[in-house]
Short mmCIF file of C-alpha atoms in Angstrom, two decimals:
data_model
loop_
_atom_site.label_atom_id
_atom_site.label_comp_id
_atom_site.label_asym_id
_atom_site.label_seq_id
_atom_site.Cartn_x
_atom_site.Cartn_y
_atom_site.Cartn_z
CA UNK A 1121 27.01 -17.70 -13.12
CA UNK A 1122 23.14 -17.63 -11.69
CA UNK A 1123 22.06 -14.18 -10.49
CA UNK A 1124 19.21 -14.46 -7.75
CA UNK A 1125 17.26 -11.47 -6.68
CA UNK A 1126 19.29 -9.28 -3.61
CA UNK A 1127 18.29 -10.35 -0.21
CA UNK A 1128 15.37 -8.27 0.94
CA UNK A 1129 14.17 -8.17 -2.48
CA UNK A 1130 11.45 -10.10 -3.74
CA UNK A 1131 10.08 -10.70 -7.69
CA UNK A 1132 5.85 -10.83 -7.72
CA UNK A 1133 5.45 -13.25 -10.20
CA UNK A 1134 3.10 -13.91 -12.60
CA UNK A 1135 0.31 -16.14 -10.80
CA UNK A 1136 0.78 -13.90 -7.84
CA UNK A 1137 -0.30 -10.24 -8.66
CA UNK A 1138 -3.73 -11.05 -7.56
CA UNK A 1139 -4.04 -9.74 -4.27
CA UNK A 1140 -1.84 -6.78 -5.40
CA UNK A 1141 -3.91 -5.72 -8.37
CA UNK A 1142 -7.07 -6.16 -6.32
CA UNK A 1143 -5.64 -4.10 -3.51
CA UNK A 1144 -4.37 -1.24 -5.34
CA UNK A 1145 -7.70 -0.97 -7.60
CA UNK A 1146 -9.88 -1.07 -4.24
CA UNK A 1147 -8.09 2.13 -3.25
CA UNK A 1148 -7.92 4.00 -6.26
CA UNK A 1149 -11.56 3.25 -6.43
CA UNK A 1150 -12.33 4.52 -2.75
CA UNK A 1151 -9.27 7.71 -2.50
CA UNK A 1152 -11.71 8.70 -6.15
CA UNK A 1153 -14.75 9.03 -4.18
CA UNK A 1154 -13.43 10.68 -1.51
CA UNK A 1155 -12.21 13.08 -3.84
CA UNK A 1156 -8.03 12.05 -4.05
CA UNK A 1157 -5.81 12.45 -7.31
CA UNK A 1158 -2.72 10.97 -7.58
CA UNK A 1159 0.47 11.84 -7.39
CA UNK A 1160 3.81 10.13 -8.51
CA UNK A 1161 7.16 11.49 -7.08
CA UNK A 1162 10.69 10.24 -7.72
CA UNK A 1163 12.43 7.04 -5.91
CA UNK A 1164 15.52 9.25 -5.44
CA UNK A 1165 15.73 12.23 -3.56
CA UNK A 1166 18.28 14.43 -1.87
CA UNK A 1167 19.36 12.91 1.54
CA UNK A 1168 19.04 16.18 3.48
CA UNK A 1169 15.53 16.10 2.14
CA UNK A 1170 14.59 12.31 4.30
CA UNK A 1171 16.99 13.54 7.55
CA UNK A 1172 15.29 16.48 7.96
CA UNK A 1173 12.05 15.28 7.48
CA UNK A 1174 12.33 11.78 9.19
CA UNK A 1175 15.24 13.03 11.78
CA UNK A 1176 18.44 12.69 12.04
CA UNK A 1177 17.93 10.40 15.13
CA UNK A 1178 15.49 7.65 13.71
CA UNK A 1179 16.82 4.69 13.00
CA UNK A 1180 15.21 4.90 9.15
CA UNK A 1181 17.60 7.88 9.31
CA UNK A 1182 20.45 6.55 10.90
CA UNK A 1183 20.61 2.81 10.22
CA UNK A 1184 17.97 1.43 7.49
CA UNK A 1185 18.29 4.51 4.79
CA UNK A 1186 19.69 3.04 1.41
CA UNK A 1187 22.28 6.85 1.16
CA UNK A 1188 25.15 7.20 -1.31
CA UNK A 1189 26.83 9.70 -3.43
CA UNK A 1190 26.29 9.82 -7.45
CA UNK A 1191 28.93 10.36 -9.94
CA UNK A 1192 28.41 14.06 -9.31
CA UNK A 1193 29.16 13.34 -5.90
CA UNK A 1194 25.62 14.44 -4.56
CA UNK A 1195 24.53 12.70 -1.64
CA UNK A 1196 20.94 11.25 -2.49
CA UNK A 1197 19.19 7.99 -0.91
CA UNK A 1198 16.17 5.62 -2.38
CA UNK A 1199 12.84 7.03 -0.46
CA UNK A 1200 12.07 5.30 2.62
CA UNK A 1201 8.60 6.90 3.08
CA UNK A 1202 6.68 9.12 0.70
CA UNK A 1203 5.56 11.77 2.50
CA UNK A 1204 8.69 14.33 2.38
CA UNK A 1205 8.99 13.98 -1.30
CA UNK A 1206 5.10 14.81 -1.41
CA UNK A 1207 5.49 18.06 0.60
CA UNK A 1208 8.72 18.93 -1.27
CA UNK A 1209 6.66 18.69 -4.81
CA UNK A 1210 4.13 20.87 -3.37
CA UNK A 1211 6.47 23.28 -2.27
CA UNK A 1212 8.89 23.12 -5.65
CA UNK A 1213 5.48 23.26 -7.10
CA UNK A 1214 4.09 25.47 -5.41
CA UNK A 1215 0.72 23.67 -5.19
CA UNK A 1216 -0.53 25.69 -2.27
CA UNK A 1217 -1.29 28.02 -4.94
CA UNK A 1218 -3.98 26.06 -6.49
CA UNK A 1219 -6.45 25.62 -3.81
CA UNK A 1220 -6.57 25.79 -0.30
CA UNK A 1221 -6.31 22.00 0.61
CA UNK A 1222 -5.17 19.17 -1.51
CA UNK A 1223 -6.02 15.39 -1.23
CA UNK A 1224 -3.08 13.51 -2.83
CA UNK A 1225 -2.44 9.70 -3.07
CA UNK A 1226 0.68 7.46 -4.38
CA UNK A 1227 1.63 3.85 -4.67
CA UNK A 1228 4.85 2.37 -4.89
CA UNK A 1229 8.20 1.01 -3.54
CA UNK A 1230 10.10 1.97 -0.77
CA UNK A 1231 13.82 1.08 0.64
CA UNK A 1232 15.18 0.58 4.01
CA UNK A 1233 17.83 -1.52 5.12
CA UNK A 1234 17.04 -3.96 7.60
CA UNK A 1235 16.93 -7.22 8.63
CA UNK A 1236 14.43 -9.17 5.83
CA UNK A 1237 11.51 -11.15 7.43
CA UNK A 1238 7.84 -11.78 7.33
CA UNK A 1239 6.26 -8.89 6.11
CA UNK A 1240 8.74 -6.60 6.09
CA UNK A 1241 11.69 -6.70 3.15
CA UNK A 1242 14.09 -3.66 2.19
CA UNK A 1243 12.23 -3.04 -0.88
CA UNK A 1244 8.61 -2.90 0.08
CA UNK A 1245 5.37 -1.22 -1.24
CA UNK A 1246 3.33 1.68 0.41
CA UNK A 1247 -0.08 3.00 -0.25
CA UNK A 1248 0.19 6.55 0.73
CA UNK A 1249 -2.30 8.82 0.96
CA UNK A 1250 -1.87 12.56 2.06
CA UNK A 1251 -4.42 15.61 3.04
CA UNK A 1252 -2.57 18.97 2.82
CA UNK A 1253 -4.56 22.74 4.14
CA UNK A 1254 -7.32 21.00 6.54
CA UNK A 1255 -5.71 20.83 10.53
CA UNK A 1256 -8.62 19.02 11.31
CA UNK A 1257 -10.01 17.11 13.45
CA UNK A 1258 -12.62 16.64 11.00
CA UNK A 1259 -10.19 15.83 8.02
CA UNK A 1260 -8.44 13.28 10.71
CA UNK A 1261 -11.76 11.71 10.73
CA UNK A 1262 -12.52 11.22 7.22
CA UNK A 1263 -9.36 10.16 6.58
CA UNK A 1264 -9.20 7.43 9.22
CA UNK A 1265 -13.21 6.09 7.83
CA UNK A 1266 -11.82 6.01 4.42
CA UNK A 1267 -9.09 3.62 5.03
CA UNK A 1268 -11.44 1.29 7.44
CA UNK A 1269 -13.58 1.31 4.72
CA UNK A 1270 -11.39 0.24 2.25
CA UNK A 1271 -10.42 -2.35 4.42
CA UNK A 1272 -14.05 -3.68 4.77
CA UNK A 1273 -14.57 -3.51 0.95
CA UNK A 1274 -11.55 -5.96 0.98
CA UNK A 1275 -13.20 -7.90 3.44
CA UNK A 1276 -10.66 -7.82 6.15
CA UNK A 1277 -11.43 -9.23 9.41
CA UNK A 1278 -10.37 -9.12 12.71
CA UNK A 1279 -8.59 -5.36 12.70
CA UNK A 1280 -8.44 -2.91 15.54
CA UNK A 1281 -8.06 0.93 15.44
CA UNK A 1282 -5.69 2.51 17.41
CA UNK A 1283 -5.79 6.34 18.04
CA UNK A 1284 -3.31 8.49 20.49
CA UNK A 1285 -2.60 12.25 20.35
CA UNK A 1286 1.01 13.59 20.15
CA UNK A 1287 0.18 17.31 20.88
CA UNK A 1288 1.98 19.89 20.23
CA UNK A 1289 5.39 21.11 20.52
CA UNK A 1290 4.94 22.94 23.32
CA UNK A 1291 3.57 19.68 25.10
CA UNK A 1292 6.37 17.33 23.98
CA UNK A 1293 9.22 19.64 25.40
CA UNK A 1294 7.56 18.48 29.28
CA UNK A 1295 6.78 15.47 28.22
CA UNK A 1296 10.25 14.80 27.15
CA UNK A 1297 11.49 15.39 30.22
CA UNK A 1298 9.18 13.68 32.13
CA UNK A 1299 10.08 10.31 30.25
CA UNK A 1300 13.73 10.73 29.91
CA UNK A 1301 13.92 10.94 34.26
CA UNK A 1302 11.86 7.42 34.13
CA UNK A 1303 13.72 5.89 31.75
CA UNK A 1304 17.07 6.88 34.04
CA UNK A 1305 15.60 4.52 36.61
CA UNK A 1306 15.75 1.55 33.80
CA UNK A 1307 19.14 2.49 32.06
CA UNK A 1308 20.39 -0.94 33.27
CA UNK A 1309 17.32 -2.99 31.77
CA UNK A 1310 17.16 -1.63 28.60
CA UNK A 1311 18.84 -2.37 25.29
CA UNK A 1312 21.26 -1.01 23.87
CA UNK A 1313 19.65 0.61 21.32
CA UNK A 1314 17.03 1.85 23.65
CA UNK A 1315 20.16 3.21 25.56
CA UNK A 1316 21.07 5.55 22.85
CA UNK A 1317 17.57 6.53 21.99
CA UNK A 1318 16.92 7.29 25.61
CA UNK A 1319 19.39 10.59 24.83
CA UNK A 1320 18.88 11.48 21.46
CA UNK A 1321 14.82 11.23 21.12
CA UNK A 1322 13.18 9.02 24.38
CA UNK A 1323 10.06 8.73 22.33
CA UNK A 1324 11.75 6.40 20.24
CA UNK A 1325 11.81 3.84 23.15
CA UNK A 1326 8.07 3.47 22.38
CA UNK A 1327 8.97 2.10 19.44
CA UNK A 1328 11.57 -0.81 20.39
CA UNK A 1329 10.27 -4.53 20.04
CA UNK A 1330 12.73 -5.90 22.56
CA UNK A 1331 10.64 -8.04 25.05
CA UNK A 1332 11.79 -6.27 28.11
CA UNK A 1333 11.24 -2.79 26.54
CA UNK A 1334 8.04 -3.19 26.08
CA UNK A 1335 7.22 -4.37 29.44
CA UNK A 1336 9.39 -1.15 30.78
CA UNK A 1337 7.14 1.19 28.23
CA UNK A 1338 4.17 -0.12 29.77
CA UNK A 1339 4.65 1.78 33.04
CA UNK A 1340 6.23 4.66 31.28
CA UNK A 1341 4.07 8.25 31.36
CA UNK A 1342 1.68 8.94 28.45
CA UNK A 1343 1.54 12.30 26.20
CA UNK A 1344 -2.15 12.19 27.00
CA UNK A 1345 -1.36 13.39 30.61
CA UNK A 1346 0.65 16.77 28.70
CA UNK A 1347 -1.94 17.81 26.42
CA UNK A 1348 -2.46 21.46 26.18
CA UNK A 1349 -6.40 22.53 26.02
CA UNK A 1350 -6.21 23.14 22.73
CA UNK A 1351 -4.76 19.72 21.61
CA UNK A 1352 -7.34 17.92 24.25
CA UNK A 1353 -10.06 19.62 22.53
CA UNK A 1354 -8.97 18.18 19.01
CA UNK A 1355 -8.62 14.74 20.50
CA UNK A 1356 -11.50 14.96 21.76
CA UNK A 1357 -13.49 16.05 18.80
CA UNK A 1358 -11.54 13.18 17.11
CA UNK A 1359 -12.82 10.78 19.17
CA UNK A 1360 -16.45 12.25 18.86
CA UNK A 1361 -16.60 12.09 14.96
CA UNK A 1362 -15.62 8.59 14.92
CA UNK A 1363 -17.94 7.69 17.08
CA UNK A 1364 -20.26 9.30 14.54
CA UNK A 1365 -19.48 7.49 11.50
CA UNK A 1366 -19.80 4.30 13.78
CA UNK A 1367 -16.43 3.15 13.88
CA UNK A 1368 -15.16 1.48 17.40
CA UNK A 1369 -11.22 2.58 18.72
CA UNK A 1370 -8.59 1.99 20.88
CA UNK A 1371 -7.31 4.89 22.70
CA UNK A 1372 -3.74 3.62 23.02
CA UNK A 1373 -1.49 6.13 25.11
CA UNK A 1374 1.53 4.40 24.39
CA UNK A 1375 0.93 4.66 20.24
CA UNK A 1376 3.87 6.79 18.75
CA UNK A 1377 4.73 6.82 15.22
CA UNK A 1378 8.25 6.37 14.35
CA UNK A 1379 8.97 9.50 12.44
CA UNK A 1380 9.75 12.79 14.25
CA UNK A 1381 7.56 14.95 12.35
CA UNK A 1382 4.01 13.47 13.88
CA UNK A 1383 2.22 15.96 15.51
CA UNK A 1384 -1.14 15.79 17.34
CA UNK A 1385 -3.48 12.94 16.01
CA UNK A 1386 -1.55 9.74 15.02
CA UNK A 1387 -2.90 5.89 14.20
CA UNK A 1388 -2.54 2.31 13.54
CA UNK A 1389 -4.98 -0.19 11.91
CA UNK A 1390 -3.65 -3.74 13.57
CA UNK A 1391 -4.53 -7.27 12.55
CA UNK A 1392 -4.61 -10.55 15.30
CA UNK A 1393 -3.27 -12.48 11.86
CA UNK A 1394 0.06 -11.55 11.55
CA UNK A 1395 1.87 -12.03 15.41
CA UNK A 1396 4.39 -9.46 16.04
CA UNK A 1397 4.19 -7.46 12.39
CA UNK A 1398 0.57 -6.33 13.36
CA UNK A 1399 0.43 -2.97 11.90
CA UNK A 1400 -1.03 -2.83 8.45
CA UNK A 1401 -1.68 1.19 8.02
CA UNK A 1402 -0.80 3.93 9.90
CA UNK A 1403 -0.27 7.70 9.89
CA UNK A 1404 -1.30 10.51 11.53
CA UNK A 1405 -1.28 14.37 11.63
CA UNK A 1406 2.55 16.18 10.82
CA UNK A 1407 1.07 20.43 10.67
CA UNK A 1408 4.73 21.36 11.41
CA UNK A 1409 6.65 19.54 8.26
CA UNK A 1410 5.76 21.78 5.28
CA UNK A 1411 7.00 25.20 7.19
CA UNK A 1412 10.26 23.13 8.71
CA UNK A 1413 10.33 22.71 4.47
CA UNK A 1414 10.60 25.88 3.50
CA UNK A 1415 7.05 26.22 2.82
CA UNK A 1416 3.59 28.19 3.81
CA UNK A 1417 2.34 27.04 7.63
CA UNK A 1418 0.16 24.88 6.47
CA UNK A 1419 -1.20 21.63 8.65
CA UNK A 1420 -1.58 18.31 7.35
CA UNK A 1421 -2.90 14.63 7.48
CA UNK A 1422 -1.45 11.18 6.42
CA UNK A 1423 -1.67 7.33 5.97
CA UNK A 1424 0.45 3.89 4.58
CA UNK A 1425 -0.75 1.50 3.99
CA UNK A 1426 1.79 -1.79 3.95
CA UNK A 1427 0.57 -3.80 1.27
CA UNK A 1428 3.11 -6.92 1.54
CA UNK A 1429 0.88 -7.10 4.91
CA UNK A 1430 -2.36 -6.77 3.20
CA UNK A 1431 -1.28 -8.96 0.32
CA UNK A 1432 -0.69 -11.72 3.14
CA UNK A 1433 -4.28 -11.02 4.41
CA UNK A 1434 -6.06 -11.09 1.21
CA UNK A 1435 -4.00 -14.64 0.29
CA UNK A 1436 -4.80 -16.05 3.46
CA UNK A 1437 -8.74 -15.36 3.71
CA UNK A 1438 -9.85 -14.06 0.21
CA UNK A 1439 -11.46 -15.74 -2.37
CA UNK A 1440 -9.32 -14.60 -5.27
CA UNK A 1441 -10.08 -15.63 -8.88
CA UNK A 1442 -7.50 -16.10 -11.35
CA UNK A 1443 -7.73 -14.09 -13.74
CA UNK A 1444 -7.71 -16.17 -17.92
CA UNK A 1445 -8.93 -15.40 -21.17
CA UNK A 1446 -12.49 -15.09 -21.77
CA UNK A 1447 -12.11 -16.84 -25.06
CA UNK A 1448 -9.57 -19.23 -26.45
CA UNK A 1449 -9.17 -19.95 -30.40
CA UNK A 1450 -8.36 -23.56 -30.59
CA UNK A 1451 -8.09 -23.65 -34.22
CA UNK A 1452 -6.45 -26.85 -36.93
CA UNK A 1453 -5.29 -25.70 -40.61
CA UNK A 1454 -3.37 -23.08 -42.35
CA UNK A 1455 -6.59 -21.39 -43.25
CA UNK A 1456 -8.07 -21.60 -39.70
CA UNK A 1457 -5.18 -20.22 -38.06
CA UNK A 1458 -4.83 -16.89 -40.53
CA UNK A 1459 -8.87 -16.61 -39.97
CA UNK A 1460 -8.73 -17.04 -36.27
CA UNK A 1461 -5.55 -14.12 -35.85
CA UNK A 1462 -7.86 -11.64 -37.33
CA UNK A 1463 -10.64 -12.68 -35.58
CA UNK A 1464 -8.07 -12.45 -32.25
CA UNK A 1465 -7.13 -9.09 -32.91
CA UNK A 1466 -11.01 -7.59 -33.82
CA UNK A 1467 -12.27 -9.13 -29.91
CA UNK A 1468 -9.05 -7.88 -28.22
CA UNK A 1469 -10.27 -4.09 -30.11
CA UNK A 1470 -13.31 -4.76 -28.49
CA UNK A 1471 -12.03 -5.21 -25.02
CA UNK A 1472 -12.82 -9.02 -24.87
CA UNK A 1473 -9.48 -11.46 -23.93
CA UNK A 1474 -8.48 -13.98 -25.94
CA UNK A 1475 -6.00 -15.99 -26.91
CA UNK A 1476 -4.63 -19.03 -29.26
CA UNK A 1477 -1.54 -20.59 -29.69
CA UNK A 1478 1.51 -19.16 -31.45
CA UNK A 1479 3.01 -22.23 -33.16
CA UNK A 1480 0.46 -25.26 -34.98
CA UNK A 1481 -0.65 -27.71 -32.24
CA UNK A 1482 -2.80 -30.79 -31.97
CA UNK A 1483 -6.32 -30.05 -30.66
CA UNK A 1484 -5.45 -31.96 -27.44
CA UNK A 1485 -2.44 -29.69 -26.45
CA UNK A 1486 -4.58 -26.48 -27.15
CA UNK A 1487 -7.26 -27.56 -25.08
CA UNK A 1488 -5.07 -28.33 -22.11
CA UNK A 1489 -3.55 -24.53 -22.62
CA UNK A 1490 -6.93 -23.29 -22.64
CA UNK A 1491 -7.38 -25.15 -19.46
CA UNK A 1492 -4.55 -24.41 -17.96
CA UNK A 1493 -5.20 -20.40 -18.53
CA UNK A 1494 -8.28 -20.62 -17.06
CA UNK A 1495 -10.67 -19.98 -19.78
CA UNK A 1496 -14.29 -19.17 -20.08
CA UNK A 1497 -15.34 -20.42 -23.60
CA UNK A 1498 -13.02 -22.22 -26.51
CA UNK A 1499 -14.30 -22.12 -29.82
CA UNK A 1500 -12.75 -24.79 -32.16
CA UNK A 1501 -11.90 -24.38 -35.62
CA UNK A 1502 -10.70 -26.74 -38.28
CA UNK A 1503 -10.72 -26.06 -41.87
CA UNK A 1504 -13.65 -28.16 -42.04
CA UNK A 1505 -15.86 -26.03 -40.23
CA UNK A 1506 -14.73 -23.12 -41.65
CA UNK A 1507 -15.96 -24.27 -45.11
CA UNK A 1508 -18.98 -24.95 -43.38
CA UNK A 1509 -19.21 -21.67 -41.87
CA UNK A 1510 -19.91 -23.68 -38.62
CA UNK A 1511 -17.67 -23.64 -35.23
CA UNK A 1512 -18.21 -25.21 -31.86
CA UNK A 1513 -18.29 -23.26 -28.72
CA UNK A 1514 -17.46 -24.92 -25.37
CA UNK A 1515 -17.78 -23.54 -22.27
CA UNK A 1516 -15.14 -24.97 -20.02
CA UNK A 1517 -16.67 -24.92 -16.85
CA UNK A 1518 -19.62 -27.13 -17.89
CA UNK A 1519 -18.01 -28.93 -20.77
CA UNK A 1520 -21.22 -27.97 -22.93
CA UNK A 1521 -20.55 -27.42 -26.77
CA UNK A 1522 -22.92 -25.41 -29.31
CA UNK A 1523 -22.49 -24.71 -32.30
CA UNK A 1524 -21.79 -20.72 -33.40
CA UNK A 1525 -21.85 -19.09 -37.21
CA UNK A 1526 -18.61 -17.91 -37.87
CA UNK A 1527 -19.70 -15.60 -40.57
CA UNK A 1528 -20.43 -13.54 -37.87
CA UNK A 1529 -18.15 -15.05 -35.08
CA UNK A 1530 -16.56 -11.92 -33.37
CA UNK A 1531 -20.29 -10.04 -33.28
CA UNK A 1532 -21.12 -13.30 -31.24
CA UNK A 1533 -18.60 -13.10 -28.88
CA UNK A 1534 -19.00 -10.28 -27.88
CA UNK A 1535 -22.86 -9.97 -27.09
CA UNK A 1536 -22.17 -13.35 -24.91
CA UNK A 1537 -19.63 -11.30 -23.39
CA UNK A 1538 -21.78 -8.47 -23.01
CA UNK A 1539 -24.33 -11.27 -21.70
CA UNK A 1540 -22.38 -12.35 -19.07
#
């Protein structure tokens, strides 16, 4: 029998890690200087734990969520966000303790089932990025210029900013209303899923993709028109620190996350590159979720990033190197090949890659490995020029040979290494 990967789950394969490694070491590099430590939190949590969180009447909830029970009979599902089991390790945790507000990031997969299809897949990966104590709007502001500029460090083009406010719970309760009477004019038109969200949660219908939705939603009445003054006021300030820092935005009325617990501030960063899947981060402000928890009041900020999106980006328009060996030991003879291990093993102390071959191979086939891994520099070895005490370097790129003392061989290396 031949096993092949579950549908909606993909192997990265060597050769293709690229974009991911160069993603994920952007944003460590930029969350650092902005003064983020990560956090890792388990892939399995208590059910209760997501539909409380999420809602019981999303469809992540309802529909996608990868739920069972274990052997213990405990009903648990695979994370389909990160944000809950953040908030419930700062509770168990009681990290509140430690400081007043925390800025927490993690990477890593999440489940849901749907239906498998560009850029989206049931096991996908999220960049997730959390700041816990600050309401803001100032932290909604540094947290929205750190992700555009990681996104311009990446050299992303083409993106768009999308901002809308949520209020407050005391504005949604109106608001609710409001929408559900003009969505009973469109019962007829809409599907059926929009149907059923219409009477459990009508900001849902926001959400739907169906053609004829949409074109419904866009005549639909906005939370911006229920803002109390105090939520107006944040917006507003919102709007007035970007601005600041430079950075243009779409107000977009008709933006709403789809997770209940959003509150206030909420946005999307959207690409022209990747038709209806155009999202590529979003997030937005949730000051409700930690008391609804079992924790302190305490307000808070958030972000995901979708890397299978960015990955698609970075393949399609970045100039990505391959990564290969600095140095390759192309070496003939007994004697050559014990010499050349050692000397393998002192550059890889030193931090420099290299490689040779494992088995004995004619000069030809070891070049065509070095080739074929990318390599800077070969040196070749025979016993001959080991008596001699002589090797020849060639630099792959420009064919050139010199000759190197291999008395001193691994010093060598690495000052051309430190050269370069």
């Amino acid at each position: 029998m031949q096993y092949k990967a579950i549908r909606g789950f993909k192997d990265i394969l060597p050769g293709q890690m690229e974009p991911w490694r160069r993603l994920e070491e952007e944003a460590k590099q930029v969350f650092e200087i902005y003064g983020y430590r990560e956090i890792r939190v388990p892939i399995v949590e208590s059910m209760e734990l997501f539909a409380r969180g999420i809602g019981e009447a999303t469809d992540i909830v309802s529909k996608e969520m990868y739920a069972f029970r274990d052997r213990r009979g405990n009903h648990v599902a695979m994370r389909p966000e990160a944000t809950a089991s953040i908030l419930r390790a700062f509770i168990e945790h009681k990290l509140y303790m430690e400081s007043a507000v925390h800025k927490v990031y993690t990477i890593g997969p999440m489940f849901r089932y749907e239906r498998p299809q560009k850029g989206r897949r049931r096991q996908f990966h999220q960049i997730d990025v959390e700041i816990i104590g600050d309401p803001g709007p100032r932290s909604d502001s540094e947290l929205i210029s750190m992700i555009m500029q990681l996104f311009s460090l990446l050299e992303l083009e083409n993106l768009e900013l999308h901002i809308n406010s949520l209020g407050c719970p005391h504005d949604r309760g109106p608001f609710r209303a409001e929408l559900k009477d003009f969505l009973k004019d469109y019962t007829s038109q809409l599907c059926q899923d929009c149907r059923e969200r219409m009477e459990t949660n009508p900001l849902r219908v926001f959400d739907c993709k169906v053609e004829r939705c949409i074109e419904i939603m866009k005549h639909a009445p906005t939370m911006l028109d229920f803002l109390c003054d105090e939520c107006s006021r944040h917006f507003s300030s919102l709007k007035r620190d970007l601005e600041r820092l430079g950075l243009e935005y779409v107000v977009n009325s008709h933006l709403m996350r789809g997770l209940d617990y959003y509150t206030r501030t909420t946005f999307e960063v959207q690409t022209r590159e990747l038709g209806a899947q155009s999202a590529i981060a979003g997030g937005g402000r949730y000051d409700n979720l930690m008391r609804d928890f079992g924790g302190p009041d305490t307000p808070a900020i958030g972000f995901a990033i979708g890397e299978e999106r960015v990955v698609e980006l970075l393949e399609e328009h970045a100039e990505l190197d391959e990564p290969g060996p600095y140095i390759f030991l192309a070496v003939l003879g007994k004697e050559a090949e014990d010499k050349a291990f050692v000397w393998m093993h002192e550059l890889r102390k030193r931090g420099i890659w290299c490689e040779m071959e494992y088995q004995s191979l004619g000069l030809k086939a070891q070049m065509r490995r070095a080739d074929r891994l990318n390599t800077k520099w070969v040196l070749i070895v025979g016993d001959d020029e080991l008596a001699k005490g002589i090797g020849i370097m060639r630099d792959m790129s420009t064919k050139e040979q010199t000759e190197v003392s291999l008395g001193s061989v691994v010093d060598e290396v690495a000052a051309m290494k430190e050269r370069s």
